[in-house]
Each structure stands twice: as structure tokens, then as C-alpha cells.
Amino acid sequence: MIRHIVLFTAKEEAHIDRIIEGLSVLKNIPHASGYVQVREGVQLYCEHCDEFVADSLAAGNCPACNSATDSNLCENCGLAIRHDTLCNARHTTCGHNLVLRRIEQAAFDTPPPLARALDIAIGQSAWPEPIRDKARAWLASDAQGLPMSRHFSHGVELLHPEDLFGQTPLTWFEGLWCFETGIREQCANDFLSAESTMHAP
């Protein structure tokens, strides 16, 4: 969804072919193979303000732990919040309740080979069992149809495809922060070492 520009410098001319060969694997990444598709989804909408809302502008409670959260990621348990699961959703701008409206959006499906590879990697990791269970649960239930775009007035607007024109890709910029705080919270609840968990291979 986001294009990155990366510059490579070859110290020797003989290295150029190796760099090109290595970069050629990028054509096999999921979004280049059709795993990002446009499909019907839902997004929170404020009828009072007549606008779609997302991220920190949609506040409520986590469906898993009931902690106060927004429509991004729960900082208490690390759950990725789907718009149709946020409890007591309200618009932080006006305070009114939010409703769900159908939209066309980009969605990502984890391809089976990648899902199997991730499951093996999780099993071979040194993560504590509760963390591995959480990772496997997410992989099994939430990795299919993962929303990748929404109507949002902040961010880079998509120009293609036509169905998604004007939407904003979900980069989950603060996702790493929410992930870390959620993992640390779970480690504290399970009397595990957060430092060793976060740095385990």
C-alpha cells in the first residue's frame, strides 16, 4: 500500500548483479501476488458530523478486555480493533455515538504458505507460551481479510484503484507502540519477563 524508496550502493561493480538478483524477490511479496484485494467492509460513521471516523477519533472499549481504547489497537491487551467490534463507539470530536456503514476497502489475506511459515516460526521461537498462543490465535482468526484502507481525512490519499480513490492506507504507525505495551501488560499479568519476551528470537 505504501511505496518506499531505498537507495543501494555497490562498493564494487561485481556486486551490482547480486543486488539486482536479491531485489528481484520483491516481485513475489503478497501484495504483488494478488493478496491485497478490494472487497466490501464496514467503517465507523458519525451521523451528527456526517463523516467517517477512524483511529483516535473513534473511542470506545476493547471487546476483549473492556479497556478504554480507540479503533486502532488496544494498548492494554494488544488486540487489533476492528470497527465492527469496538464497543460503545463514540466520536471524540462531538461525543455522539457512531454507527457502521458499508464501504469498499482494500483487504489483505495471509496466503497459506506464509501462514504455515509464520506458524512454524512462532513454534520455534523462544517466546513464552502465552505469547505464542496469542500470536497463533491472531494468525488463525484475524489475519484473513485484514483491512488495509479506510476513509480518513488525515494521511496519504490513495489514487488507485478507482474504488479506493480518496481513502487512506492503514500504516498503523503507532502499532508498534501499542503492540509493545500490550505484550508488556500481558507479561505482567502472567508474571513473565517482558524484556526477554520482546528480545527473544
PDB file of N, CA and C in Angstrom, residues 1-2 4 54-56 70-73 75 80 147-148 150 152 154-156 168-181:
ATOM      1  N   MET A   1       0.811  -1.205   0.000  1.00  0.00           N
ATOM      2  CA  MET A   1       0.000   0.000   0.000  1.00  0.00           C
ATOM      3  C   MET A   1       0.847   1.258   0.000  1.00  0.00           C
ATOM      4  N   ILE A   2       2.010   1.209   0.619  1.00  0.00           N
ATOM      5  CA  ILE A   2       2.907   2.359   0.678  1.00  0.00           C
ATOM      6  C   ILE A   2       4.164   2.019  -0.088  1.00  0.00           C
ATOM      7  N   HIS A   4       8.085   2.586  -0.760  1.00  0.00           N
ATOM      8  CA  HIS A   4       9.283   3.090  -0.103  1.00  0.00           C
ATOM      9  C   HIS A   4      10.399   3.197  -1.132  1.00  0.00           C
ATOM     10  N   ALA A  54     -12.019   7.269  12.187  1.00  0.00           N
ATOM     11  CA  ALA A  54     -11.121   6.132  12.419  1.00  0.00           C
ATOM     12  C   ALA A  54     -10.041   6.536  13.414  1.00  0.00           C
ATOM     13  N   ASP A  55      -9.249   5.538  13.796  1.00  0.00           N
ATOM     14  CA  ASP A  55      -8.106   5.738  14.694  1.00  0.00           C
ATOM     15  C   ASP A  55      -8.532   6.424  15.986  1.00  0.00           C
ATOM     16  N   SER A  56      -7.796   7.450  16.418  1.00  0.00           N
ATOM     17  CA  SER A  56      -8.051   8.066  17.717  1.00  0.00           C
ATOM     18  C   SER A  56      -9.350   8.869  17.763  1.00  0.00           C
ATOM     19  N   ASP A  70      -9.184   3.018  21.250  1.00  0.00           N
ATOM     20  CA  ASP A  70      -9.740   3.633  20.051  1.00  0.00           C
ATOM     21  C   ASP A  70      -9.868   2.554  18.988  1.00  0.00           C
ATOM     22  N   SER A  71     -10.139   2.969  17.750  1.00  0.00           N
ATOM     23  CA  SER A  71     -10.380   1.968  16.699  1.00  0.00           C
ATOM     24  C   SER A  71      -9.104   1.536  16.009  1.00  0.00           C
ATOM     25  N   ASN A  72      -8.014   1.514  16.755  1.00  0.00           N
ATOM     26  CA  ASN A  72      -6.728   1.107  16.197  1.00  0.00           C
ATOM     27  C   ASN A  72      -6.262  -0.179  16.873  1.00  0.00           C
ATOM     28  N   LEU A  73      -5.521  -0.048  17.948  1.00  0.00           N
ATOM     29  CA  LEU A  73      -5.031  -1.195  18.703  1.00  0.00           C
ATOM     30  C   LEU A  73      -5.197  -0.933  20.195  1.00  0.00           C
ATOM     31  N   GLU A  75      -4.091  -0.749  23.773  1.00  0.00           N
ATOM     32  CA  GLU A  75      -2.787  -0.680  24.422  1.00  0.00           C
ATOM     33  C   GLU A  75      -2.726  -1.562  25.656  1.00  0.00           C
ATOM     34  N   ALA A  80      -5.875  -5.956  17.828  1.00  0.00           N
ATOM     35  CA  ALA A  80      -6.174  -5.070  16.707  1.00  0.00           C
ATOM     36  C   ALA A  80      -7.687  -4.903  16.655  1.00  0.00           C
ATOM     37  N   PRO A 147      -8.278  -5.360   7.135  1.00  0.00           N
ATOM     38  CA  PRO A 147      -8.493  -4.089   6.438  1.00  0.00           C
ATOM     39  C   PRO A 147      -7.178  -3.338   6.217  1.00  0.00           C
ATOM     40  N   MET A 148      -7.028  -2.779   5.032  1.00  0.00           N
ATOM     41  CA  MET A 148      -5.810  -2.056   4.686  1.00  0.00           C
ATOM     42  C   MET A 148      -6.059  -0.604   4.289  1.00  0.00           C
ATOM     43  N   ARG A 150      -9.111   2.952   4.700  1.00  0.00           N
ATOM     44  CA  ARG A 150     -10.367   3.494   5.201  1.00  0.00           C
ATOM     45  C   ARG A 150     -10.514   4.944   4.750  1.00  0.00           C
ATOM     46  N   PHE A 152     -10.534   8.521   5.689  1.00  0.00           N
ATOM     47  CA  PHE A 152      -9.955   9.256   6.819  1.00  0.00           C
ATOM     48  C   PHE A 152      -9.336  10.527   6.264  1.00  0.00           C
ATOM     49  N   HIS A 154      -7.004  12.313   7.440  1.00  0.00           N
ATOM     50  CA  HIS A 154      -5.585  12.508   7.742  1.00  0.00           C
ATOM     51  C   HIS A 154      -4.776  11.389   7.090  1.00  0.00           C
ATOM     52  N   GLY A 155      -3.708  11.735   6.406  1.00  0.00           N
ATOM     53  CA  GLY A 155      -2.867  10.718   5.782  1.00  0.00           C
ATOM     54  C   GLY A 155      -2.749  10.895   4.290  1.00  0.00           C
ATOM     55  N   VAL A 156      -2.084   9.946   3.648  1.00  0.00           N
ATOM     56  CA  VAL A 156      -1.857   9.971   2.209  1.00  0.00           C
ATOM     57  C   VAL A 156      -3.058   9.363   1.502  1.00  0.00           C
ATOM     58  N   THR A 168      -7.450   6.394   2.773  1.00  0.00           N
ATOM     59  CA  THR A 168      -6.111   6.459   3.348  1.00  0.00           C
ATOM     60  C   THR A 168      -5.640   5.053   3.686  1.00  0.00           C
ATOM     61  N   PRO A 169      -4.443   4.667   3.257  1.00  0.00           N
ATOM     62  CA  PRO A 169      -3.925   3.341   3.625  1.00  0.00           C
ATOM     63  C   PRO A 169      -3.617   3.268   5.105  1.00  0.00           C
ATOM     64  N   LEU A 170      -3.879   2.129   5.697  1.00  0.00           N
ATOM     65  CA  LEU A 170      -3.617   1.938   7.121  1.00  0.00           C
ATOM     66  C   LEU A 170      -2.173   1.501   7.315  1.00  0.00           C
ATOM     67  N   THR A 171      -1.354   2.418   7.782  1.00  0.00           N
ATOM     68  CA  THR A 171       0.049   2.074   8.041  1.00  0.00           C
ATOM     69  C   THR A 171       0.249   1.626   9.481  1.00  0.00           C
ATOM     70  N   TRP A 172      -0.772   1.886  10.338  1.00  0.00           N
ATOM     71  CA  TRP A 172      -0.664   1.557  11.766  1.00  0.00           C
ATOM     72  C   TRP A 172       0.655   2.044  12.326  1.00  0.00           C
ATOM     73  N   PHE A 173       0.884   3.365  12.139  1.00  0.00           N
ATOM     74  CA  PHE A 173       2.142   3.988  12.551  1.00  0.00           C
ATOM     75  C   PHE A 173       2.427   3.754  14.029  1.00  0.00           C
ATOM     76  N   GLU A 174       1.354   3.814  14.852  1.00  0.00           N
ATOM     77  CA  GLU A 174       1.555   3.632  16.281  1.00  0.00           C
ATOM     78  C   GLU A 174       1.384   2.183  16.702  1.00  0.00           C
ATOM     79  N   GLY A 175       1.254   1.297  15.712  1.00  0.00           N
ATOM     80  CA  GLY A 175       1.028  -0.103  16.027  1.00  0.00           C
ATOM     81  C   GLY A 175       2.129  -0.741  16.857  1.00  0.00           C
ATOM     82  N   LEU A 176       3.386  -0.390  16.555  1.00  0.00           N
ATOM     83  CA  LEU A 176       4.493  -0.970  17.313  1.00  0.00           C
ATOM     84  C   LEU A 176       4.415  -0.581  18.778  1.00  0.00           C
ATOM     85  N   TRP A 177       4.021   0.673  19.038  1.00  0.00           N
ATOM     86  CA  TRP A 177       3.891   1.114  20.432  1.00  0.00           C
ATOM     87  C   TRP A 177       2.782   0.350  21.132  1.00  0.00           C
ATOM     88  N   CYS A 178       1.633   0.225  20.476  1.00  0.00           N
ATOM     89  CA  CYS A 178       0.516  -0.493  21.080  1.00  0.00           C
ATOM     90  C   CYS A 178       0.853  -1.968  21.274  1.00  0.00           C
ATOM     91  N   PHE A 179       1.561  -2.559  20.292  1.00  0.00           N
ATOM     92  CA  PHE A 179       1.951  -3.959  20.402  1.00  0.00           C
ATOM     93  C   PHE A 179       2.844  -4.160  21.616  1.00  0.00           C
ATOM     94  N   GLU A 180       3.840  -3.276  21.771  1.00  0.00           N
ATOM     95  CA  GLU A 180       4.779  -3.438  22.883  1.00  0.00           C
ATOM     96  C   GLU A 180       4.091  -3.261  24.222  1.00  0.00           C
ATOM     97  N   THR A 181       3.257  -2.233  24.355  1.00  0.00           N
ATOM     98  CA  THR A 181       2.589  -2.026  25.630  1.00  0.00           C
ATOM     99  C   THR A 181       1.624  -3.166  25.937  1.00  0.00           C
TER     100      THR A 181
END
